[in-house]
Tab-separated table of N, CA, C and O in Angstrom:
chain	number	residue	atom	x	y	z
A	129	MET	N	0.869	-1.170	0.013
A	129	MET	CA	0.010	0.000	-0.004
A	129	MET	C	0.907	1.244	0.005
A	129	MET	O	1.707	1.421	0.893
A	130	ASP	N	0.756	2.035	-1.013
A	130	ASP	CA	1.578	3.243	-1.116
A	130	ASP	C	0.807	4.410	-0.509
A	130	ASP	O	-0.164	4.857	-1.060
A	131	CYS	N	1.242	4.856	0.647
A	131	CYS	CA	0.540	5.896	1.348
A	131	CYS	C	1.438	7.074	1.649
A	131	CYS	O	2.469	6.868	2.307
A	132	PRO	N	1.140	8.297	1.202
A	132	PRO	CA	1.996	9.439	1.482
A	132	PRO	C	1.706	10.032	2.870
A	132	PRO	O	2.041	11.194	3.116
A	133	CYS	N	1.166	9.251	3.782
A	133	CYS	CA	0.769	9.784	5.087
A	133	CYS	C	1.985	10.085	5.984
A	133	CYS	O	1.898	10.729	6.971
A	134	PHE	N	3.145	9.510	5.614
A	134	PHE	CA	4.270	9.634	6.479
A	134	PHE	C	5.136	10.880	6.189
A	134	PHE	O	6.124	11.129	6.870
A	135	ALA	N	4.777	11.647	5.208
A	135	ALA	CA	5.550	12.854	4.930
A	135	ALA	C	5.196	13.900	5.945
A	135	ALA	O	4.041	14.201	6.192
A	136	LEU	N	6.196	14.423	6.617
A	136	LEU	CA	5.967	15.414	7.680
A	136	LEU	C	6.223	16.804	7.126
A	136	LEU	O	7.372	17.098	6.780
A	137	PRO	N	5.230	17.649	7.083
A	137	PRO	CA	5.451	19.002	6.598
A	137	PRO	C	6.202	19.868	7.587
A	137	PRO	O	6.766	20.881	7.239
A	138	MET	N	6.231	19.472	8.895
A	138	MET	CA	6.907	20.277	9.850
A	138	MET	C	8.401	19.967	9.861
A	138	MET	O	8.812	18.879	9.461
A	139	ASP	N	9.219	20.892	10.331
A	139	ASP	CA	10.627	20.712	10.369
A	139	ASP	C	10.989	20.031	11.679
A	139	ASP	O	11.032	20.626	12.773
A	140	VAL	N	11.288	18.741	11.598
A	140	VAL	CA	11.580	17.933	12.804
A	140	VAL	C	12.900	18.359	13.396
A	140	VAL	O	13.077	18.339	14.589
A	141	GLY	N	13.825	18.820	12.598
A	141	GLY	CA	15.135	19.270	13.103
A	141	GLY	C	14.994	20.439	14.085
A	141	GLY	O	15.662	20.494	15.096
A	142	VAL	N	14.111	21.354	13.771
A	142	VAL	CA	13.882	22.478	14.657
A	142	VAL	C	13.278	22.005	15.982
A	142	VAL	O	13.694	22.431	17.049
A	143	PHE	N	12.307	21.088	15.895
A	143	PHE	CA	11.706	20.557	17.086
A	143	PHE	C	12.764	19.814	17.932
A	143	PHE	O	12.836	19.950	19.149
A	144	ARG	N	13.620	19.040	17.273
A	144	ARG	CA	14.658	18.274	17.963
A	144	ARG	C	15.619	19.210	18.662
A	144	ARG	O	15.951	19.009	19.821
A	145	SER	N	16.100	20.245	17.983
A	145	SER	CA	17.054	21.123	18.617
A	145	SER	C	16.412	21.897	19.770
A	145	SER	O	17.018	22.167	20.771
A	146	PHE	N	15.130	22.256	19.561
A	146	PHE	CA	14.370	22.911	20.637
A	146	PHE	C	14.314	22.025	21.873
A	146	PHE	O	14.567	22.471	22.978
A	147	SER	N	13.982	20.775	21.623
A	147	SER	CA	13.810	19.827	22.745
A	147	SER	C	15.131	19.615	23.448
A	147	SER	O	15.212	19.530	24.673
A	148	ILE	N	16.223	19.514	22.687
A	148	ILE	CA	17.522	19.321	23.291
A	148	ILE	C	17.938	20.535	24.088
A	148	ILE	O	18.442	20.422	25.212
A	149	SER	N	17.651	21.728	23.594
A	149	SER	CA	17.996	22.926	24.347
A	149	SER	C	17.166	23.040	25.621
A	149	SER	O	17.680	23.453	26.690
A	150	VAL	N	15.902	22.688	25.526
A	150	VAL	CA	15.045	22.710	26.742
A	150	VAL	C	15.553	21.684	27.729
A	150	VAL	O	15.659	21.972	28.912
A	151	LEU	N	15.908	20.486	27.241
A	151	LEU	CA	16.374	19.443	28.142
A	151	LEU	C	17.651	19.871	28.814
A	151	LEU	O	17.797	19.689	30.035
A	152	SER	N	18.554	20.439	28.054
A	152	SER	CA	19.825	20.876	28.681
A	152	SER	C	19.628	21.997	29.681
A	152	SER	O	20.257	22.027	30.724
A	153	SER	N	18.677	22.906	29.396
A	153	SER	CA	18.446	23.991	30.352
A	153	SER	C	17.804	23.472	31.611
A	153	SER	O	18.104	23.963	32.724
A	154	VAL	N	16.946	22.479	31.500
A	154	VAL	CA	16.327	21.879	32.696
A	154	VAL	C	17.397	21.162	33.545
A	154	VAL	O	17.464	21.294	34.741
A	155	LEU	N	18.274	20.451	32.829
A	155	LEU	CA	19.313	19.728	33.558
A	155	LEU	C	20.384	20.651	34.171
A	155	LEU	O	20.979	20.314	35.159
A	156	GLU	N	20.590	21.794	33.547
A	156	GLU	CA	21.612	22.696	34.027
A	156	GLU	C	21.089	23.675	35.094
A	156	GLU	O	21.848	24.407	35.696
A	157	SER	N	19.786	23.686	35.347
A	157	SER	CA	19.218	24.666	36.255
A	157	SER	C	19.721	24.494	37.688
A	157	SER	O	19.709	25.397	38.473
A	158	SER	N	20.174	23.319	38.042
A	158	SER	CA	20.840	23.085	39.317
A	158	SER	C	21.998	22.144	39.047
A	158	SER	O	21.960	21.378	38.108
A	159	SER	N	22.967	22.151	39.892
A	159	SER	CA	24.131	21.291	39.641
A	159	SER	C	24.173	20.241	40.756
A	159	SER	O	24.857	20.429	41.762
A	160	PRO	N	23.467	19.144	40.578
A	160	PRO	CA	23.455	18.071	41.558
A	160	PRO	C	24.775	17.290	41.608
A	160	PRO	O	24.980	16.495	42.506
A	161	LEU	N	25.655	17.531	40.633
A	161	LEU	CA	26.856	16.757	40.594
A	161	LEU	C	28.032	17.492	41.255
A	161	LEU	O	29.168	17.167	41.044
A	162	SER	N	27.756	18.505	42.052
A	162	SER	CA	28.830	19.148	42.756
A	162	SER	C	29.435	18.212	43.758
A	162	SER	O	28.825	17.266	44.218
A	163	PRO	N	30.729	18.416	44.124
A	163	PRO	CA	31.408	17.470	45.004
A	163	PRO	C	30.746	17.306	46.342
A	163	PRO	O	30.796	16.212	46.939
A	164	GLU	N	30.053	18.365	46.846
A	164	GLU	CA	29.437	18.245	48.140
A	164	GLU	C	28.248	17.301	48.118
A	164	GLU	O	27.956	16.635	49.087
A	165	ARG	N	27.540	17.172	46.981
A	165	ARG	CA	26.300	16.399	46.914
A	165	ARG	C	26.512	15.074	46.214
A	165	ARG	O	25.603	14.255	46.153
A	166	SER	N	27.611	14.844	45.553
A	166	SER	CA	27.792	13.641	44.706
A	166	SER	C	27.686	12.356	45.505
A	166	SER	O	27.324	11.341	44.932
A	167	SER	N	28.019	12.342	46.762
A	167	SER	CA	27.997	11.108	47.529
A	167	SER	C	26.645	10.874	48.177
A	167	SER	O	26.413	9.790	48.701
A	168	SER	N	25.784	11.819	48.196
A	168	SER	CA	24.505	11.626	48.884
A	168	SER	C	23.434	11.058	47.962
A	168	SER	O	23.531	11.116	46.746
A	169	GLY	N	22.432	10.469	48.561
A	169	GLY	CA	21.327	9.925	47.781
A	169	GLY	C	20.441	11.009	47.209
A	169	GLY	O	19.700	10.780	46.275
A	170	ALA	N	20.527	12.206	47.783
A	170	ALA	CA	19.702	13.323	47.315
A	170	ALA	C	20.090	13.714	45.882
A	170	ALA	O	19.216	14.135	45.120
A	171	SER	N	21.361	13.575	45.550
A	171	SER	CA	21.753	13.962	44.182
A	171	SER	C	21.150	13.034	43.125
A	171	SER	O	20.788	13.458	42.046
A	172	VAL	N	21.028	11.744	43.472
A	172	VAL	CA	20.440	10.791	42.566
A	172	VAL	C	18.961	11.131	42.382
A	172	VAL	O	18.438	11.117	41.257
A	173	VAL	N	18.309	11.481	43.458
A	173	VAL	CA	16.867	11.827	43.399
A	173	VAL	C	16.704	13.097	42.589
A	173	VAL	O	15.789	13.209	41.745
A	174	ALA	N	17.597	14.075	42.808
A	174	ALA	CA	17.519	15.338	42.040
A	174	ALA	C	17.702	15.087	40.537
A	174	ALA	O	16.983	15.666	39.720
A	175	ILE	N	18.657	14.218	40.221
A	175	ILE	CA	18.915	13.917	38.789
A	175	ILE	C	17.680	13.246	38.202
A	175	ILE	O	17.210	13.547	37.098
A	176	ASP	N	17.138	12.259	38.936
A	176	ASP	CA	15.936	11.556	38.456
A	176	ASP	C	14.788	12.511	38.254
A	176	ASP	O	14.045	12.420	37.284
A	177	ASN	N	14.625	13.454	39.158
A	177	ASN	CA	13.563	14.449	39.014
A	177	ASN	C	13.741	15.322	37.800
A	177	ASN	O	12.813	15.634	37.079
A	178	LYS	N	14.989	15.732	37.573
A	178	LYS	CA	15.291	16.605	36.392
A	178	LYS	C	15.040	15.804	35.101
A	178	LYS	O	14.459	16.345	34.136
A	179	ILE	N	15.424	14.563	35.092
A	179	ILE	CA	15.189	13.753	33.920
A	179	ILE	C	13.713	13.539	33.657
A	179	ILE	O	13.221	13.661	32.554
A	180	GLU	N	12.996	13.312	34.733
A	180	GLU	CA	11.535	13.151	34.599
A	180	GLU	C	10.877	14.410	34.099
A	180	GLU	O	9.985	14.387	33.233
A	181	GLN	N	11.286	15.566	34.612
A	181	GLN	CA	10.735	16.851	34.163
A	181	GLN	C	11.043	17.046	32.666
A	181	GLN	O	10.178	17.515	31.923
A	182	ALA	N	12.262	16.774	32.276
A	182	ALA	CA	12.639	16.962	30.884
A	182	ALA	C	11.855	16.039	29.975
A	182	ALA	O	11.398	16.428	28.912
A	183	MET	N	11.681	14.783	30.402
A	183	MET	CA	10.933	13.835	29.593
A	183	MET	C	9.447	14.240	29.491
A	183	MET	O	8.843	14.126	28.424
A	184	ASP	N	8.894	14.749	30.564
A	184	ASP	CA	7.501	15.279	30.536
A	184	ASP	C	7.375	16.430	29.574
A	184	ASP	O	6.388	16.520	28.810
A	185	LEU	N	8.374	17.336	29.588
A	185	LEU	CA	8.349	18.459	28.688
A	185	LEU	C	8.444	18.004	27.222
A	185	LEU	O	7.667	18.480	26.373
A	186	VAL	N	9.326	17.112	26.956
A	186	VAL	CA	9.446	16.613	25.597
A	186	VAL	C	8.183	15.895	25.154
A	186	VAL	O	7.719	16.059	24.030
A	187	LYS	N	7.595	15.104	26.079
A	187	LYS	CA	6.355	14.429	25.764
A	187	LYS	C	5.246	15.401	25.422
A	187	LYS	O	4.483	15.192	24.471
A	188	SER	N	5.108	16.456	26.222
A	188	SER	CA	4.061	17.450	25.941
A	188	SER	C	4.266	18.161	24.598
A	188	SER	O	3.311	18.347	23.869
A	189	HIS	N	5.526	18.472	24.272
A	189	HIS	CA	5.801	19.079	22.967
A	189	HIS	C	5.476	18.134	21.817
A	189	HIS	O	4.931	18.506	20.806
A	190	LEU	N	5.846	16.847	22.018
A	190	LEU	CA	5.576	15.872	20.982
A	190	LEU	C	4.085	15.684	20.801
A	190	LEU	O	3.616	15.589	19.662
A	191	MET	N	3.318	15.623	21.851
A	191	MET	CA	1.904	15.434	21.775
A	191	MET	C	1.269	16.634	21.069
A	191	MET	O	0.337	16.476	20.223
A	192	TYR	N	1.752	17.843	21.346
A	192	TYR	CA	1.254	19.014	20.645
A	192	TYR	C	1.512	18.926	19.143
A	192	TYR	O	0.637	19.189	18.335
A	193	ALA	N	2.738	18.507	18.790
A	193	ALA	CA	3.054	18.392	17.353
A	193	ALA	C	2.233	17.334	16.693
A	193	ALA	O	1.783	17.527	15.543
A	194	VAL	N	1.993	16.250	17.367
A	194	VAL	CA	1.152	15.164	16.784
A	194	VAL	C	-0.283	15.670	16.596
A	194	VAL	O	-0.890	15.433	15.555
A	195	ARG	N	-0.832	16.355	17.593
A	195	ARG	CA	-2.189	16.864	17.440
A	195	ARG	C	-2.289	17.857	16.301
A	195	ARG	O	-3.281	17.838	15.526
A	196	GLU	N	-1.268	18.668	16.135
A	196	GLU	CA	-1.286	19.616	15.031
A	196	GLU	C	-1.250	18.904	13.696
A	196	GLU	O	-1.958	19.238	12.762
A	197	GLU	N	-0.413	17.862	13.611
A	197	GLU	CA	-0.326	17.098	12.348
A	197	GLU	C	-1.632	16.401	12.057
A	197	GLU	O	-2.050	16.322	10.919
A	198	VAL	N	-2.288	15.861	13.089
A	198	VAL	CA	-3.586	15.211	12.917
A	198	VAL	C	-4.628	16.175	12.343
A	198	VAL	O	-5.400	15.837	11.443
A	199	GLU	N	-4.619	17.394	12.822
A	199	GLU	CA	-5.556	18.413	12.323
A	199	GLU	C	-5.289	18.702	10.862
A	199	GLU	O	-6.218	18.835	10.063
A	200	VAL	N	-4.022	18.843	10.509
A	200	VAL	CA	-3.676	19.087	9.135
A	200	VAL	C	-4.144	17.914	8.250
A	200	VAL	O	-4.726	18.128	7.158
A	201	LEU	N	-3.916	16.705	8.685
A	201	LEU	CA	-4.315	15.527	7.881
A	201	LEU	C	-5.853	15.406	7.818
A	201	LEU	O	-6.369	15.050	6.750
A	202	LYS	N	-6.566	15.758	8.859
A	202	LYS	CA	-8.016	15.724	8.801
A	202	LYS	C	-8.526	16.712	7.742
A	202	LYS	O	-9.458	16.418	7.020
A	203	GLU	N	-7.919	17.903	7.718
A	203	GLU	CA	-8.327	18.912	6.746
A	203	GLU	C	-8.012	18.417	5.282
A	203	GLU	O	-8.820	18.596	4.396
A	204	GLN	N	-6.856	17.782	5.116
A	204	GLN	CA	-6.554	17.231	3.794
A	204	GLN	C	-7.518	16.152	3.378
A	204	GLN	O	-7.939	16.087	2.218
A	205	ILE	N	-7.905	15.289	4.292
A	205	ILE	CA	-8.865	14.216	4.020
A	205	ILE	C	-10.203	14.850	3.611
A	205	ILE	O	-10.835	14.424	2.639
A	206	LYS	N	-10.623	15.858	4.344
A	206	LYS	CA	-11.893	16.546	4.030
A	206	LYS	C	-11.870	17.122	2.620
A	206	LYS	O	-12.816	16.919	1.815
A	207	GLU	N	-10.768	17.805	2.252
A	207	GLU	CA	-10.652	18.413	0.924
A	207	GLU	C	-10.624	17.332	-0.146
A	207	GLU	O	-11.238	17.485	-1.192
A	208	LEU	N	-9.919	16.238	0.103
A	208	LEU	CA	-9.875	15.140	-0.880
A	208	LEU	C	-11.199	14.464	-1.065
A	208	LEU	O	-11.586	14.121	-2.191
A	209	MET	N	-11.971	14.308	0.004
A	209	MET	CA	-13.299	13.719	-0.103
A	209	MET	C	-14.236	14.630	-0.900
A	209	MET	O	-15.024	14.140	-1.753
A	210	GLU	N	-14.127	15.935	-0.679
A	210	GLU	CA	-14.933	16.879	-1.437
A	210	GLU	C	-14.569	16.832	-2.909
A	210	GLU	O	-15.426	16.815	-3.795
A	211	ARG	N	-13.255	16.793	-3.216
A	211	ARG	CA	-12.797	16.704	-4.598
A	211	ARG	C	-13.252	15.405	-5.244
A	211	ARG	O	-13.677	15.406	-6.390
A	212	ASN	N	-13.196	14.328	-4.521
A	212	ASN	CA	-13.620	13.048	-5.023
A	212	ASN	C	-15.112	13.060	-5.375
A	212	ASN	O	-15.526	12.574	-6.421
A	213	SER	N	-15.889	13.682	-4.505
A	213	SER	CA	-17.342	13.798	-4.763
A	213	SER	C	-17.612	14.596	-6.016
A	213	SER	O	-18.451	14.207	-6.849
A	214	GLN	N	-16.872	15.720	-6.193
A	214	GLN	CA	-17.077	16.533	-7.388
A	214	GLN	C	-16.699	15.752	-8.641
A	214	GLN	O	-17.402	15.821	-9.650
A	215	LEU	N	-15.628	15.030	-8.574
A	215	LEU	CA	-15.177	14.218	-9.730
A	215	LEU	C	-16.185	13.118	-10.082
A	215	LEU	O	-16.415	12.813	-11.239
A	216	GLU	N	-16.751	12.495	-9.041
A	216	GLU	CA	-17.765	11.476	-9.295
A	216	GLU	C	-18.978	12.047	-9.959
A	216	GLU	O	-19.561	11.441	-10.844
A	217	GLN	N	-19.415	13.245	-9.510
A	217	GLN	CA	-20.559	13.889	-10.119
A	217	GLN	C	-20.254	14.280	-11.580
A	217	GLN	O	-21.095	14.088	-12.470
A	218	GLU	N	-19.047	14.785	-11.824
A	218	GLU	CA	-18.667	15.151	-13.187
A	218	GLU	C	-18.583	13.879	-14.063
A	218	GLU	O	-19.066	13.928	-15.221
A	219	ASN	N	-18.096	12.785	-13.520
A	219	ASN	CA	-18.000	11.559	-14.281
A	219	ASN	C	-19.423	11.060	-14.647
A	219	ASN	O	-19.662	10.654	-15.790
A	220	ALA	N	-20.327	11.102	-13.701
A	220	ALA	CA	-21.689	10.655	-13.964
A	220	ALA	C	-22.354	11.533	-15.024
A	220	ALA	O	-23.015	11.038	-15.960
A	221	LEU	N	-22.130	12.854	-14.982
A	221	LEU	CA	-22.693	13.760	-15.961
A	221	LEU	C	-22.108	13.468	-17.343
A	221	LEU	O	-22.868	13.382	-18.321
A	222	LEU	N	-20.812	13.256	-17.438
A	222	LEU	CA	-20.192	12.949	-18.721
A	222	LEU	C	-20.722	11.626	-19.280
A	222	LEU	O	-20.929	11.506	-20.500
A	223	LYS	N	-20.890	10.651	-18.431
A	223	LYS	CA	-21.437	9.383	-18.883
A	223	LYS	C	-22.853	9.552	-19.416
A	223	LYS	O	-23.225	8.910	-20.441
A	224	ASN	N	-23.671	10.362	-18.737
A	224	ASN	CA	-25.051	10.578	-19.219
A	224	ASN	C	-25.085	11.324	-20.518
A	224	ASN	O	-26.007	11.143	-21.328
A	225	LEU	N	-24.146	12.254	-20.735
A	225	LEU	CA	-24.140	13.035	-21.985
A	225	LEU	C	-23.482	12.327	-23.175
A	225	LEU	O	-23.615	12.772	-24.304
A	226	SER	N	-22.806	11.210	-22.884
A	226	SER	CA	-22.153	10.491	-23.954
A	226	SER	C	-23.086	9.429	-24.569
A	226	SER	O	-23.918	8.880	-23.911
A	227	SER	N	-22.830	9.160	-25.856
A	227	SER	CA	-23.606	8.115	-26.510
A	227	SER	C	-22.975	6.747	-26.163
A	227	SER	O	-21.778	6.687	-25.761
A	228	PRO	N	-23.735	5.682	-26.266
A	228	PRO	CA	-23.187	4.328	-25.997
A	228	PRO	C	-21.952	3.989	-26.863
A	228	PRO	O	-21.015	3.376	-26.387
A	229	GLU	N	-21.952	4.493	-28.122
A	229	GLU	CA	-20.803	4.246	-28.989
A	229	GLU	C	-19.544	4.939	-28.451
A	229	GLU	O	-18.441	4.385	-28.463
A	230	GLN	N	-19.713	6.178	-27.960
A	230	GLN	CA	-18.592	6.924	-27.416
A	230	GLN	C	-18.063	6.266	-26.147
A	230	GLN	O	-16.850	6.170	-25.978
A	231	LEU	N	-18.964	5.798	-25.319
A	231	LEU	CA	-18.541	5.087	-24.089
A	231	LEU	C	-17.755	3.815	-24.423
A	231	LEU	O	-16.738	3.510	-23.826
A	232	GLN	N	-18.234	3.057	-25.434
A	232	GLN	CA	-17.582	1.833	-25.847
A	232	GLN	C	-16.180	2.156	-26.387
A	232	GLN	O	-15.206	1.474	-26.080
A	233	GLN	N	-16.107	3.180	-27.219
A	233	GLN	CA	-14.816	3.597	-27.777
A	233	GLN	C	-13.862	4.027	-26.664
A	233	GLN	O	-12.688	3.636	-26.689
A	234	PHE	N	-14.361	4.719	-25.710
A	234	PHE	CA	-13.513	5.171	-24.599
A	234	PHE	C	-12.995	3.966	-23.781
A	234	PHE	O	-11.817	3.906	-23.426
A	235	GLN	N	-13.907	3.026	-23.490
A	235	GLN	CA	-13.502	1.834	-22.730
A	235	GLN	C	-12.487	1.016	-23.491
A	235	GLN	O	-11.525	0.518	-22.928
A	236	THR	N	-12.623	0.918	-24.813
A	236	THR	CA	-11.665	0.198	-25.639
A	236	THR	C	-10.299	0.877	-25.577
A	236	THR	O	-9.268	0.227	-25.453
A	237	GLN	N	-10.290	2.207	-25.710
A	237	GLN	CA	-9.022	2.940	-25.658
A	237	GLN	C	-8.341	2.817	-24.303
A	237	GLN	O	-7.102	2.674	-24.253
A	238	THR	N	-9.092	2.863	-23.255
A	238	THR	CA	-8.453	2.770	-21.916
A	238	THR	C	-7.905	1.362	-21.680
A	238	THR	O	-6.902	1.203	-20.996
A	239	GLN	N	-8.543	0.334	-22.243
A	239	GLN	CA	-8.044	-1.030	-22.092
A	239	GLN	C	-6.767	-1.224	-22.881
A	239	GLN	O	-5.862	-1.884	-22.425
A	240	THR	N	-6.673	-0.646	-24.068
A	240	THR	CA	-5.466	-0.813	-24.884
A	240	THR	C	-4.304	-0.010	-24.342
A	240	THR	O	-3.178	-0.406	-24.487
A	241	GLN	N	-4.589	1.109	-23.708
A	241	GLN	CA	-3.543	1.918	-23.119
A	241	GLN	C	-3.080	1.360	-21.785
A	241	GLN	O	-2.071	1.771	-21.269
A	242	SER	N	-3.795	0.433	-21.211
A	242	SER	CA	-3.535	-0.208	-19.945
A	242	SER	C	-3.177	0.780	-18.838
A	242	SER	O	-2.206	0.633	-18.117
A	243	GLY	N	-3.990	1.809	-18.734
A	243	GLY	CA	-3.875	2.748	-17.585
A	243	GLY	C	-2.828	3.828	-17.771
A	243	GLY	O	-2.566	4.509	-16.814
A	244	SER	N	-2.226	3.988	-18.921
A	244	SER	CA	-1.260	5.082	-19.049
A	244	SER	C	-2.005	6.405	-19.045
A	244	SER	O	-3.036	6.568	-19.658
A	245	PRO	N	-1.455	7.392	-18.298
A	245	PRO	CA	-2.125	8.673	-18.215
A	245	PRO	C	-2.101	9.462	-19.530
A	245	PRO	O	-1.123	9.393	-20.257
A	246	THR	N	-3.183	10.130	-19.827
A	246	THR	CA	-3.293	10.939	-21.039
A	246	THR	C	-3.438	12.387	-20.646
A	246	THR	O	-4.026	12.705	-19.641
A	247	ALA	N	-2.918	13.242	-21.450
A	247	ALA	CA	-3.038	14.703	-21.190
A	247	ALA	C	-4.336	15.188	-21.764
A	247	ALA	O	-4.774	14.812	-22.840
A	248	GLY	N	-5.001	16.082	-21.034
A	248	GLY	CA	-6.228	16.678	-21.525
A	248	GLY	C	-7.420	15.740	-21.375
A	248	GLY	O	-7.405	14.794	-20.624
A	249	ALA	N	-8.475	16.021	-22.162
A	249	ALA	CA	-9.669	15.239	-22.062
A	249	ALA	C	-9.503	13.901	-22.808
A	249	ALA	O	-8.707	13.811	-23.773
A	250	PRO	N	-10.167	12.852	-22.371
A	250	PRO	CA	-10.040	11.549	-23.040
A	250	PRO	C	-10.580	11.680	-24.484
A	250	PRO	O	-11.578	12.384	-24.722
A	251	PRO	N	-9.975	10.990	-25.433
A	251	PRO	CA	-10.345	11.150	-26.842
A	251	PRO	C	-11.732	10.599	-27.173
A	251	PRO	O	-12.311	10.987	-28.143
A	252	GLY	N	-12.300	9.727	-26.335
A	252	GLY	CA	-13.614	9.152	-26.642
A	252	GLY	C	-14.792	10.067	-26.338
A	252	GLY	O	-15.907	9.778	-26.689
A	253	LEU	N	-14.576	11.178	-25.660
A	253	LEU	CA	-15.679	12.066	-25.319
A	253	LEU	C	-16.008	12.987	-26.444
A	253	LEU	O	-15.167	13.301	-27.278
A	254	PRO	N	-17.261	13.467	-26.513
A	254	PRO	CA	-17.668	14.312	-27.622
A	254	PRO	C	-16.931	15.638	-27.571
A	254	PRO	O	-16.587	16.141	-26.521
A	255	PRO	N	-16.666	16.234	-28.771
A	255	PRO	CA	-15.989	17.523	-28.788
A	255	PRO	C	-16.916	18.617	-28.257
A	255	PRO	O	-18.143	18.461	-28.254
A	256	ALA	N	-16.330	19.717	-27.901
A	256	ALA	CA	-17.107	20.847	-27.426
A	256	ALA	C	-17.960	21.414	-28.550
A	256	ALA	O	-17.556	21.329	-29.725
A	257	PRO	N	-19.152	21.930	-28.262
A	257	PRO	CA	-20.004	22.474	-29.341
A	257	PRO	C	-19.258	23.607	-30.094
A	257	PRO	O	-18.557	24.418	-29.525
A	258	GLY	N	-19.374	23.545	-31.415
A	258	GLY	CA	-18.728	24.530	-32.270
A	258	GLY	C	-17.237	24.239	-32.498
A	258	GLY	O	-16.536	25.129	-32.952
A	259	ALA	N	-16.825	23.066	-32.195
A	259	ALA	CA	-15.413	22.744	-32.360
A	259	ALA	C	-15.058	22.314	-33.783
A	259	ALA	O	-13.931	22.063	-34.055
A	260	GLY	N	-16.052	22.206	-34.601
A	260	GLY	CA	-15.787	21.859	-36.020
A	260	GLY	C	-16.304	20.501	-36.277
A	260	GLY	O	-16.846	19.785	-35.471
A	261	PRO	N	-16.114	20.019	-37.534
A	261	PRO	CA	-16.625	18.717	-37.949
A	261	PRO	C	-15.812	17.585	-37.338
A	261	PRO	O	-14.658	17.753	-37.005
A	262	THR	N	-16.478	16.445	-37.112
A	262	THR	CA	-15.812	15.307	-36.496
A	262	THR	C	-15.508	14.326	-37.614
A	262	THR	O	-16.195	14.231	-38.626
A	263	ALA	N	-14.502	13.493	-37.404
A	263	ALA	CA	-14.118	12.529	-38.410
A	263	ALA	C	-14.868	11.227	-38.283
A	263	ALA	O	-15.247	10.779	-37.333
């Protein structure tokens, strides 16, 4: 399944550097590794608390980024569904306006081309009014 859902429009590098700078500032806000505190159990607890705070901060930023991306994807899905509906209506209209011979010719051409894309309107559809004589 080929799905372009994994393309991230946001700059992950900026988010990463921001998170690293926030993490380092949280860890540097106190120095639990000073010689006076390095032997006590309080320094280990302080380090653990700082790490937990930093991880919570990174988690909240990540959750925000994910929510933002979900909203963007929901909007894209909505637009694509609307476009699909418009194209289905246009397709039904063109089928109704075409003669059975034109539809058969179009189906034959699409089968022989085996799905290769064509530029412009499909050749089996009727020409626009006033376009001149047909062959």
